[in-house]
Amino acid sequence: MSLHDDVEEVLIDAAAIEARVAELGAQLTTDYEGRDPVLVSVLKGSLVFLADLMRAMDLPSSIDLMEVSSYAGTETSGQVRILKDLSKSIEGRDVIVVEDIIDTGLTLNYLLRYLGERKPASIKIICLLDKPARRLAEIPIDYRGFTIPDRFVIGYGLDYEERYRNLPYIGVLKPSVYGGAPPEG
Ligand code: 5GP
């Protein structure tokens, strides 16, 4: 029995992710030349992307991690609870928000306001996956890895009930794993 047996389809394979992350890292290296950005990431889904992206950037940089949870009813309110805040002030810093996937955009919309109030010099957004079909909040995405269709994906950091984060590719699970309809978001 292998983890891979639960996967119905691989949408983006490991080689394609690696190549795209290298391109994004090179782009950031050029765009942030002479600066010292802080990569702000949201646990836990973005961890794998962050780990690869930071090593693809030839720049002095630092990282900070936040953890948030959505309140019930987030669909309408976009209200988010901060479980783990920034460790250090971002005032005057060039912030790059590193996201795994942008779906409705509500989480990031809240986070951008929150980070903006902390007076960074600049904020840019990089996401590995953009799922525009369900977007409710307009998000200015500066760098994106891939645009994907409206499907629930797992792997490369993304989970279903905390599993599958360690798959090296982005995939879709067999319906039998969910025991019915795939989860929302
Ligand atoms: P948003 O606020 O943009 O709707 O959702 C952001 C979060 O929802 C993502 O950071 C991720 O944790 C989760 N999410 C959205 N779409 C998917 C998906 O297709 N697969 C998984 N595993 N998580 C998702």
JSON list of C-alpha atoms and ligand atoms in Angstrom, two decimals:
[
{"chain": "A", "resi": 1, "resn": "MET", "atom": "CA", "xyz": [0.00, 0.00, 0.00]},
{"chain": "A", "resi": 2, "resn": "SER", "atom": "CA", "xyz": [1.48, 3.32, -1.07]},
{"chain": "A", "resi": 3, "resn": "LEU", "atom": "CA", "xyz": [0.34, 6.92, -0.61]},
{"chain": "A", "resi": 4, "resn": "HIS", "atom": "CA", "xyz": [0.39, 7.22, -4.39]},
{"chain": "A", "resi": 5, "resn": "ASP", "atom": "CA", "xyz": [-2.38, 4.61, -4.66]},
{"chain": "A", "resi": 6, "resn": "ASP", "atom": "CA", "xyz": [-4.87, 7.22, -3.38]},
{"chain": "A", "resi": 7, "resn": "VAL", "atom": "CA", "xyz": [-4.07, 9.62, -6.22]},
{"chain": "A", "resi": 8, "resn": "GLU", "atom": "CA", "xyz": [-6.40, 9.68, -9.19]},
{"chain": "A", "resi": 9, "resn": "GLU", "atom": "CA", "xyz": [-4.42, 12.10, -11.32]},
{"chain": "A", "resi": 10, "resn": "VAL", "atom": "CA", "xyz": [-1.15, 14.01, -11.18]},
{"chain": "A", "resi": 11, "resn": "LEU", "atom": "CA", "xyz": [-1.82, 17.59, -12.31]},
{"chain": "A", "resi": 12, "resn": "ILE", "atom": "CA", "xyz": [1.72, 18.97, -11.98]},
{"chain": "A", "resi": 13, "resn": "ASP", "atom": "CA", "xyz": [4.64, 16.59, -11.65]},
{"chain": "A", "resi": 14, "resn": "ALA", "atom": "CA", "xyz": [7.73, 17.08, -9.50]},
{"chain": "A", "resi": 15, "resn": "ALA", "atom": "CA", "xyz": [9.98, 18.04, -12.40]},
{"chain": "A", "resi": 16, "resn": "ALA", "atom": "CA", "xyz": [7.58, 20.74, -13.59]},
{"chain": "A", "resi": 17, "resn": "ILE", "atom": "CA", "xyz": [7.32, 22.17, -10.06]},
{"chain": "A", "resi": 18, "resn": "GLU", "atom": "CA", "xyz": [11.10, 22.16, -9.67]},
{"chain": "A", "resi": 19, "resn": "ALA", "atom": "CA", "xyz": [11.60, 23.95, -12.99]},
{"chain": "A", "resi": 20, "resn": "ARG", "atom": "CA", "xyz": [8.95, 26.58, -12.22]},
{"chain": "A", "resi": 21, "resn": "VAL", "atom": "CA", "xyz": [10.25, 27.22, -8.69]},
{"chain": "A", "resi": 22, "resn": "ALA", "atom": "CA", "xyz": [13.75, 27.74, -10.14]},
{"chain": "A", "resi": 23, "resn": "GLU", "atom": "CA", "xyz": [12.32, 30.33, -12.57]},
{"chain": "A", "resi": 24, "resn": "LEU", "atom": "CA", "xyz": [10.43, 32.13, -9.81]},
{"chain": "A", "resi": 25, "resn": "GLY", "atom": "CA", "xyz": [13.53, 32.15, -7.60]},
{"chain": "A", "resi": 26, "resn": "ALA", "atom": "CA", "xyz": [15.61, 33.61, -10.42]},
{"chain": "A", "resi": 27, "resn": "GLN", "atom": "CA", "xyz": [12.94, 36.25, -11.07]},
{"chain": "A", "resi": 28, "resn": "LEU", "atom": "CA", "xyz": [12.88, 37.28, -7.40]},
{"chain": "A", "resi": 29, "resn": "THR", "atom": "CA", "xyz": [16.68, 37.34, -7.32]},
{"chain": "A", "resi": 30, "resn": "THR", "atom": "CA", "xyz": [16.62, 39.86, -10.17]},
{"chain": "A", "resi": 31, "resn": "ASP", "atom": "CA", "xyz": [13.70, 41.91, -8.90]},
{"chain": "A", "resi": 32, "resn": "TYR", "atom": "CA", "xyz": [15.04, 42.22, -5.34]},
{"chain": "A", "resi": 33, "resn": "GLU", "atom": "CA", "xyz": [18.69, 42.78, -6.19]},
{"chain": "A", "resi": 34, "resn": "GLY", "atom": "CA", "xyz": [20.37, 44.96, -3.56]},
{"chain": "A", "resi": 35, "resn": "ARG", "atom": "CA", "xyz": [17.51, 44.45, -1.09]},
{"chain": "A", "resi": 36, "resn": "ASP", "atom": "CA", "xyz": [16.97, 42.11, 1.81]},
{"chain": "A", "resi": 37, "resn": "PRO", "atom": "CA", "xyz": [13.36, 40.90, 1.70]},
{"chain": "A", "resi": 38, "resn": "VAL", "atom": "CA", "xyz": [11.51, 38.92, 4.36]},
{"chain": "A", "resi": 39, "resn": "LEU", "atom": "CA", "xyz": [9.52, 35.95, 3.11]},
{"chain": "A", "resi": 40, "resn": "VAL", "atom": "CA", "xyz": [6.32, 35.68, 5.15]},
{"chain": "A", "resi": 41, "resn": "SER", "atom": "CA", "xyz": [4.61, 32.35, 4.85]},
{"chain": "A", "resi": 42, "resn": "VAL", "atom": "CA", "xyz": [1.44, 30.86, 6.27]},
{"chain": "A", "resi": 43, "resn": "LEU", "atom": "CA", "xyz": [1.61, 27.43, 7.89]},
{"chain": "A", "resi": 44, "resn": "LYS", "atom": "CA", "xyz": [1.30, 24.71, 7.06]},
{"chain": "A", "resi": 45, "resn": "GLY", "atom": "CA", "xyz": [0.53, 24.30, 3.36]},
{"chain": "A", "resi": 46, "resn": "SER", "atom": "CA", "xyz": [3.15, 26.79, 2.14]},
{"chain": "A", "resi": 47, "resn": "LEU", "atom": "CA", "xyz": [6.07, 25.14, 3.95]},
{"chain": "A", "resi": 48, "resn": "VAL", "atom": "CA", "xyz": [7.29, 22.96, 1.12]},
{"chain": "A", "resi": 49, "resn": "PHE", "atom": "CA", "xyz": [7.06, 25.76, -1.45]},
{"chain": "A", "resi": 50, "resn": "LEU", "atom": "CA", "xyz": [8.84, 28.17, 0.92]},
{"chain": "A", "resi": 51, "resn": "ALA", "atom": "CA", "xyz": [11.64, 25.69, 1.56]},
{"chain": "A", "resi": 52, "resn": "ASP", "atom": "CA", "xyz": [12.30, 25.22, -2.16]},
{"chain": "A", "resi": 53, "resn": "LEU", "atom": "CA", "xyz": [11.74, 28.85, -3.16]},
{"chain": "A", "resi": 54, "resn": "MET", "atom": "CA", "xyz": [14.17, 30.30, -0.60]},
{"chain": "A", "resi": 55, "resn": "ARG", "atom": "CA", "xyz": [16.91, 28.00, -1.89]},
{"chain": "A", "resi": 56, "resn": "ALA", "atom": "CA", "xyz": [16.21, 29.15, -5.44]},
{"chain": "A", "resi": 57, "resn": "MET", "atom": "CA", "xyz": [16.84, 32.78, -4.42]},
{"chain": "A", "resi": 58, "resn": "ASP", "atom": "CA", "xyz": [20.39, 34.09, -4.45]},
{"chain": "A", "resi": 59, "resn": "LEU", "atom": "CA", "xyz": [19.76, 36.99, -2.09]},
{"chain": "A", "resi": 60, "resn": "PRO", "atom": "CA", "xyz": [20.20, 37.89, 1.55]},
{"chain": "A", "resi": 61, "resn": "SER", "atom": "CA", "xyz": [16.72, 37.25, 2.92]},
{"chain": "A", "resi": 62, "resn": "SER", "atom": "CA", "xyz": [14.93, 36.11, 6.03]},
{"chain": "A", "resi": 63, "resn": "ILE", "atom": "CA", "xyz": [11.77, 34.17, 6.71]},
{"chain": "A", "resi": 64, "resn": "ASP", "atom": "CA", "xyz": [8.91, 34.52, 9.15]},
{"chain": "A", "resi": 65, "resn": "LEU", "atom": "CA", "xyz": [5.99, 32.19, 9.69]},
{"chain": "A", "resi": 66, "resn": "MET", "atom": "CA", "xyz": [2.38, 32.83, 10.62]},
{"chain": "A", "resi": 67, "resn": "GLU", "atom": "CA", "xyz": [-0.42, 30.44, 11.33]},
{"chain": "A", "resi": 68, "resn": "VAL", "atom": "CA", "xyz": [-4.04, 31.38, 10.85]},
{"chain": "A", "resi": 69, "resn": "SER", "atom": "CA", "xyz": [-7.35, 29.62, 11.15]},
{"chain": "A", "resi": 70, "resn": "SER", "atom": "CA", "xyz": [-10.57, 30.58, 9.49]},
{"chain": "A", "resi": 71, "resn": "TYR", "atom": "CA", "xyz": [-13.62, 31.19, 11.62]},
{"chain": "A", "resi": 72, "resn": "ALA", "atom": "CA", "xyz": [-16.73, 29.23, 10.72]},
{"chain": "A", "resi": 73, "resn": "GLY", "atom": "CA", "xyz": [-18.60, 31.31, 8.19]},
{"chain": "A", "resi": 74, "resn": "THR", "atom": "CA", "xyz": [-15.45, 32.61, 6.58]},
{"chain": "A", "resi": 75, "resn": "GLU", "atom": "CA", "xyz": [-17.06, 32.45, 3.18]},
{"chain": "A", "resi": 76, "resn": "THR", "atom": "CA", "xyz": [-18.89, 35.68, 3.89]},
{"chain": "A", "resi": 77, "resn": "SER", "atom": "CA", "xyz": [-16.86, 37.45, 6.57]},
{"chain": "A", "resi": 78, "resn": "GLY", "atom": "CA", "xyz": [-13.31, 36.64, 5.52]},
{"chain": "A", "resi": 79, "resn": "GLN", "atom": "CA", "xyz": [-12.54, 36.82, 9.23]},
{"chain": "A", "resi": 80, "resn": "VAL", "atom": "CA", "xyz": [-9.36, 35.03, 10.19]},
{"chain": "A", "resi": 81, "resn": "ARG", "atom": "CA", "xyz": [-7.90, 34.19, 13.59]},
{"chain": "A", "resi": 82, "resn": "ILE", "atom": "CA", "xyz": [-4.14, 34.58, 14.05]},
{"chain": "A", "resi": 83, "resn": "LEU", "atom": "CA", "xyz": [-2.80, 31.49, 15.81]},
{"chain": "A", "resi": 84, "resn": "LYS", "atom": "CA", "xyz": [0.85, 32.42, 15.37]},
{"chain": "A", "resi": 85, "resn": "ASP", "atom": "CA", "xyz": [1.92, 35.97, 14.70]},
{"chain": "A", "resi": 86, "resn": "LEU", "atom": "CA", "xyz": [5.10, 37.32, 13.09]},
{"chain": "A", "resi": 87, "resn": "SER", "atom": "CA", "xyz": [8.21, 36.80, 15.23]},
{"chain": "A", "resi": 88, "resn": "LYS", "atom": "CA", "xyz": [9.78, 40.10, 14.23]},
{"chain": "A", "resi": 89, "resn": "SER", "atom": "CA", "xyz": [8.64, 43.55, 13.16]},
{"chain": "A", "resi": 90, "resn": "ILE", "atom": "CA", "xyz": [8.25, 44.03, 9.41]},
{"chain": "A", "resi": 91, "resn": "GLU", "atom": "CA", "xyz": [8.25, 47.83, 9.62]},
{"chain": "A", "resi": 92, "resn": "GLY", "atom": "CA", "xyz": [10.32, 49.22, 6.75]},
{"chain": "A", "resi": 93, "resn": "ARG", "atom": "CA", "xyz": [10.94, 45.75, 5.30]},
{"chain": "A", "resi": 94, "resn": "ASP", "atom": "CA", "xyz": [10.24, 44.47, 1.81]},
{"chain": "A", "resi": 95, "resn": "VAL", "atom": "CA", "xyz": [7.73, 41.70, 2.46]},
{"chain": "A", "resi": 96, "resn": "ILE", "atom": "CA", "xyz": [7.10, 38.82, 0.08]},
{"chain": "A", "resi": 97, "resn": "VAL", "atom": "CA", "xyz": [4.05, 36.80, 1.09]},
{"chain": "A", "resi": 98, "resn": "VAL", "atom": "CA", "xyz": [4.62, 33.19, 0.06]},
{"chain": "A", "resi": 99, "resn": "GLU", "atom": "CA", "xyz": [1.36, 31.25, -0.41]},
{"chain": "A", "resi": 100, "resn": "ASP", "atom": "CA", "xyz": [0.66, 27.70, -1.47]},
{"chain": "A", "resi": 101, "resn": "ILE", "atom": "CA", "xyz": [-2.68, 28.31, -3.14]},
{"chain": "A", "resi": 102, "resn": "ILE", "atom": "CA", "xyz": [-5.07, 31.19, -3.59]},
{"chain": "A", "resi": 103, "resn": "ASP", "atom": "CA", "xyz": [-8.65, 30.03, -3.87]},
{"chain": "A", "resi": 104, "resn": "THR", "atom": "CA", "xyz": [-11.38, 32.42, -2.66]},
{"chain": "A", "resi": 105, "resn": "GLY", "atom": "CA", "xyz": [-8.63, 34.85, -1.68]},
{"chain": "A", "resi": 106, "resn": "LEU", "atom": "CA", "xyz": [-10.38, 35.66, 1.60]},
{"chain": "A", "resi": 107, "resn": "THR", "atom": "CA", "xyz": [-7.54, 34.47, 3.85]},
{"chain": "A", "resi": 108, "resn": "LEU", "atom": "CA", "xyz": [-4.97, 36.49, 1.99]},
{"chain": "A", "resi": 109, "resn": "ASN", "atom": "CA", "xyz": [-7.23, 39.51, 1.71]},
{"chain": "A", "resi": 110, "resn": "TYR", "atom": "CA", "xyz": [-7.40, 39.64, 5.50]},
{"chain": "A", "resi": 111, "resn": "LEU", "atom": "CA", "xyz": [-3.71, 38.96, 5.88]},
{"chain": "A", "resi": 112, "resn": "LEU", "atom": "CA", "xyz": [-2.72, 41.71, 3.47]},
{"chain": "A", "resi": 113, "resn": "ARG", "atom": "CA", "xyz": [-4.63, 44.28, 5.50]},
{"chain": "A", "resi": 114, "resn": "TYR", "atom": "CA", "xyz": [-3.07, 42.92, 8.68]},
{"chain": "A", "resi": 115, "resn": "LEU", "atom": "CA", "xyz": [0.47, 43.07, 7.28]},
{"chain": "A", "resi": 116, "resn": "GLY", "atom": "CA", "xyz": [-0.13, 46.46, 5.66]},
{"chain": "A", "resi": 117, "resn": "GLU", "atom": "CA", "xyz": [-0.93, 47.96, 9.06]},
{"chain": "A", "resi": 118, "resn": "ARG", "atom": "CA", "xyz": [2.56, 46.95, 10.22]},
{"chain": "A", "resi": 119, "resn": "LYS", "atom": "CA", "xyz": [4.10, 49.50, 7.86]},
{"chain": "A", "resi": 120, "resn": "PRO", "atom": "CA", "xyz": [6.33, 47.41, 5.60]},
{"chain": "A", "resi": 121, "resn": "ALA", "atom": "CA", "xyz": [8.22, 49.25, 2.83]},
{"chain": "A", "resi": 122, "resn": "SER", "atom": "CA", "xyz": [6.49, 47.03, 0.27]},
{"chain": "A", "resi": 123, "resn": "ILE", "atom": "CA", "xyz": [4.36, 43.89, 0.03]},
{"chain": "A", "resi": 124, "resn": "LYS", "atom": "CA", "xyz": [4.31, 41.51, -2.90]},
{"chain": "A", "resi": 125, "resn": "ILE", "atom": "CA", "xyz": [2.55, 38.19, -3.25]},
{"chain": "A", "resi": 126, "resn": "ILE", "atom": "CA", "xyz": [3.85, 34.96, -4.68]},
{"chain": "A", "resi": 127, "resn": "CYS", "atom": "CA", "xyz": [1.69, 31.86, -4.91]},
{"chain": "A", "resi": 128, "resn": "LEU", "atom": "CA", "xyz": [2.50, 28.46, -6.29]},
{"chain": "A", "resi": 129, "resn": "LEU", "atom": "CA", "xyz": [-1.07, 27.77, -7.37]},
{"chain": "A", "resi": 130, "resn": "ASP", "atom": "CA", "xyz": [-3.78, 30.17, -8.48]},
{"chain": "A", "resi": 131, "resn": "LYS", "atom": "CA", "xyz": [-7.32, 28.77, -8.53]},
{"chain": "A", "resi": 132, "resn": "PRO", "atom": "CA", "xyz": [-9.23, 31.76, -9.94]},
{"chain": "A", "resi": 133, "resn": "ALA", "atom": "CA", "xyz": [-12.61, 30.02, -10.43]},
{"chain": "A", "resi": 134, "resn": "ARG", "atom": "CA", "xyz": [-13.80, 30.57, -6.85]},
{"chain": "A", "resi": 135, "resn": "ARG", "atom": "CA", "xyz": [-12.21, 33.97, -6.21]},
{"chain": "A", "resi": 136, "resn": "LEU", "atom": "CA", "xyz": [-14.29, 36.24, -3.95]},
{"chain": "A", "resi": 137, "resn": "ALA", "atom": "CA", "xyz": [-11.68, 38.87, -3.03]},
{"chain": "A", "resi": 138, "resn": "GLU", "atom": "CA", "xyz": [-9.53, 40.57, -5.62]},
{"chain": "A", "resi": 139, "resn": "ILE", "atom": "CA", "xyz": [-5.87, 39.75, -4.90]},
{"chain": "A", "resi": 140, "resn": "PRO", "atom": "CA", "xyz": [-2.98, 41.43, -6.71]},
{"chain": "A", "resi": 141, "resn": "ILE", "atom": "CA", "xyz": [-0.83, 38.35, -7.39]},
{"chain": "A", "resi": 142, "resn": "ASP", "atom": "CA", "xyz": [2.68, 39.47, -8.38]},
{"chain": "A", "resi": 143, "resn": "TYR", "atom": "CA", "xyz": [4.19, 36.06, -9.05]},
{"chain": "A", "resi": 144, "resn": "ARG", "atom": "CA", "xyz": [2.37, 32.79, -9.68]},
{"chain": "A", "resi": 145, "resn": "GLY", "atom": "CA", "xyz": [3.61, 29.29, -10.37]},
{"chain": "A", "resi": 146, "resn": "PHE", "atom": "CA", "xyz": [0.61, 27.72, -12.09]},
{"chain": "A", "resi": 147, "resn": "THR", "atom": "CA", "xyz": [-3.03, 28.47, -12.73]},
{"chain": "A", "resi": 148, "resn": "ILE", "atom": "CA", "xyz": [-5.17, 25.41, -11.99]},
{"chain": "A", "resi": 149, "resn": "PRO", "atom": "CA", "xyz": [-8.82, 24.48, -12.54]},
{"chain": "A", "resi": 150, "resn": "ASP", "atom": "CA", "xyz": [-11.40, 24.34, -9.75]},
{"chain": "A", "resi": 151, "resn": "ARG", "atom": "CA", "xyz": [-10.40, 21.01, -8.26]},
{"chain": "A", "resi": 152, "resn": "PHE", "atom": "CA", "xyz": [-9.33, 20.08, -4.74]},
{"chain": "A", "resi": 153, "resn": "VAL", "atom": "CA", "xyz": [-5.62, 19.35, -4.93]},
{"chain": "A", "resi": 154, "resn": "ILE", "atom": "CA", "xyz": [-3.14, 17.74, -2.55]},
{"chain": "A", "resi": 155, "resn": "GLY", "atom": "CA", "xyz": [0.62, 17.26, -2.37]},
{"chain": "A", "resi": 156, "resn": "TYR", "atom": "CA", "xyz": [3.70, 19.50, -2.27]},
{"chain": "A", "resi": 157, "resn": "GLY", "atom": "CA", "xyz": [2.57, 20.84, 1.12]},
{"chain": "A", "resi": 158, "resn": "LEU", "atom": "CA", "xyz": [-1.17, 20.72, 0.55]},
{"chain": "A", "resi": 159, "resn": "ASP", "atom": "CA", "xyz": [-3.20, 18.31, 2.64]},
{"chain": "A", "resi": 160, "resn": "TYR", "atom": "CA", "xyz": [-6.43, 16.46, 2.91]},
{"chain": "A", "resi": 161, "resn": "GLU", "atom": "CA", "xyz": [-7.06, 15.96, 6.64]},
{"chain": "A", "resi": 162, "resn": "GLU", "atom": "CA", "xyz": [-3.33, 16.55, 7.32]},
{"chain": "A", "resi": 163, "resn": "ARG", "atom": "CA", "xyz": [-2.25, 13.79, 4.92]},
{"chain": "A", "resi": 164, "resn": "TYR", "atom": "CA", "xyz": [-0.54, 13.87, 1.53]},
{"chain": "A", "resi": 165, "resn": "ARG", "atom": "CA", "xyz": [1.58, 16.99, 2.25]},
{"chain": "A", "resi": 166, "resn": "ASN", "atom": "CA", "xyz": [4.70, 14.94, 1.51]},
{"chain": "A", "resi": 167, "resn": "LEU", "atom": "CA", "xyz": [3.71, 13.91, -2.00]},
{"chain": "A", "resi": 168, "resn": "PRO", "atom": "CA", "xyz": [6.29, 15.46, -4.37]},
{"chain": "A", "resi": 169, "resn": "TYR", "atom": "CA", "xyz": [3.68, 16.48, -6.96]},
{"chain": "A", "resi": 170, "resn": "ILE", "atom": "CA", "xyz": [0.31, 18.26, -7.12]},
{"chain": "A", "resi": 171, "resn": "GLY", "atom": "CA", "xyz": [-2.49, 15.78, -7.60]},
{"chain": "A", "resi": 172, "resn": "VAL", "atom": "CA", "xyz": [-6.16, 14.98, -7.18]},
{"chain": "A", "resi": 173, "resn": "LEU", "atom": "CA", "xyz": [-7.36, 12.21, -4.89]},
{"chain": "A", "resi": 174, "resn": "LYS", "atom": "CA", "xyz": [-9.59, 9.33, -5.87]},
{"chain": "A", "resi": 175, "resn": "PRO", "atom": "CA", "xyz": [-13.23, 10.01, -4.87]},
{"chain": "A", "resi": 176, "resn": "SER", "atom": "CA", "xyz": [-13.16, 6.85, -2.73]},
{"chain": "A", "resi": 177, "resn": "VAL", "atom": "CA", "xyz": [-10.67, 8.57, -0.38]},
{"chain": "A", "resi": 178, "resn": "TYR", "atom": "CA", "xyz": [-13.24, 11.23, 0.49]},
{"chain": "A", "resi": 179, "resn": "GLY", "atom": "CA", "xyz": [-16.08, 8.75, 0.69]},
{"chain": "A", "resi": 180, "resn": "GLY", "atom": "CA", "xyz": [-18.18, 11.10, -1.40]},
{"chain": "A", "resi": 181, "resn": "ALA", "atom": "CA", "xyz": [-17.85, 14.60, -2.76]},
{"chain": "A", "resi": 182, "resn": "PRO", "atom": "CA", "xyz": [-14.42, 16.26, -2.57]},
{"chain": "A", "resi": 183, "resn": "PRO", "atom": "CA", "xyz": [-13.98, 18.91, 0.14]},
{"chain": "A", "resi": 184, "resn": "GLU", "atom": "CA", "xyz": [-14.54, 22.59, -0.61]},
{"chain": "A", "resi": 185, "resn": "GLY", "atom": "CA", "xyz": [-11.54, 24.86, -0.78]},
{"chain": "B", "resi": 1, "resn": "5GP", "atom": "P1", "xyz": [-8.68, 30.97, 0.34]},
{"chain": "B", "resi": 1, "resn": "5GP", "atom": "O1", "xyz": [-8.82, 31.85, 1.55]},
{"chain": "B", "resi": 1, "resn": "5GP", "atom": "O2", "xyz": [-7.91, 31.59, -0.79]},
{"chain": "B", "resi": 1, "resn": "5GP", "atom": "O3", "xyz": [-10.03, 30.45, -0.11]},
{"chain": "B", "resi": 1, "resn": "5GP", "atom": "O4", "xyz": [-7.98, 29.64, 0.79]},
{"chain": "B", "resi": 1, "resn": "5GP", "atom": "C1", "xyz": [-6.71, 29.59, 1.19]},
{"chain": "B", "resi": 1, "resn": "5GP", "atom": "C2", "xyz": [-6.40, 28.27, 1.85]},
{"chain": "B", "resi": 1, "resn": "5GP", "atom": "O5", "xyz": [-7.39, 27.26, 1.63]},
{"chain": "B", "resi": 1, "resn": "5GP", "atom": "C3", "xyz": [-5.13, 27.73, 1.25]},
{"chain": "B", "resi": 1, "resn": "5GP", "atom": "O6", "xyz": [-3.98, 28.31, 1.85]},
{"chain": "B", "resi": 1, "resn": "5GP", "atom": "C4", "xyz": [-5.29, 26.25, 1.54]},
{"chain": "B", "resi": 1, "resn": "5GP", "atom": "O7", "xyz": [-4.88, 25.97, 2.85]},
{"chain": "B", "resi": 1, "resn": "5GP", "atom": "C5", "xyz": [-6.78, 26.01, 1.42]},
{"chain": "B", "resi": 1, "resn": "5GP", "atom": "N1", "xyz": [-7.12, 25.49, 0.08]},
{"chain": "B", "resi": 1, "resn": "5GP", "atom": "C6", "xyz": [-7.73, 26.13, -0.94]},
{"chain": "B", "resi": 1, "resn": "5GP", "atom": "N2", "xyz": [-7.85, 25.34, -2.03]},
{"chain": "B", "resi": 1, "resn": "5GP", "atom": "C7", "xyz": [-7.28, 24.15, -1.69]},
{"chain": "B", "resi": 1, "resn": "5GP", "atom": "C8", "xyz": [-7.07, 22.91, -2.40]},
{"chain": "B", "resi": 1, "resn": "5GP", "atom": "O8", "xyz": [-7.42, 22.71, -3.57]},
{"chain": "B", "resi": 1, "resn": "5GP", "atom": "N3", "xyz": [-6.42, 21.93, -1.70]},
{"chain": "B", "resi": 1, "resn": "5GP", "atom": "C9", "xyz": [-6.01, 22.07, -0.41]},
{"chain": "B", "resi": 1, "resn": "5GP", "atom": "N4", "xyz": [-5.39, 21.04, 0.15]},
{"chain": "B", "resi": 1, "resn": "5GP", "atom": "N5", "xyz": [-6.18, 23.23, 0.28]},
{"chain": "B", "resi": 1, "resn": "5GP", "atom": "C10", "xyz": [-6.82, 24.25, -0.36]}
]
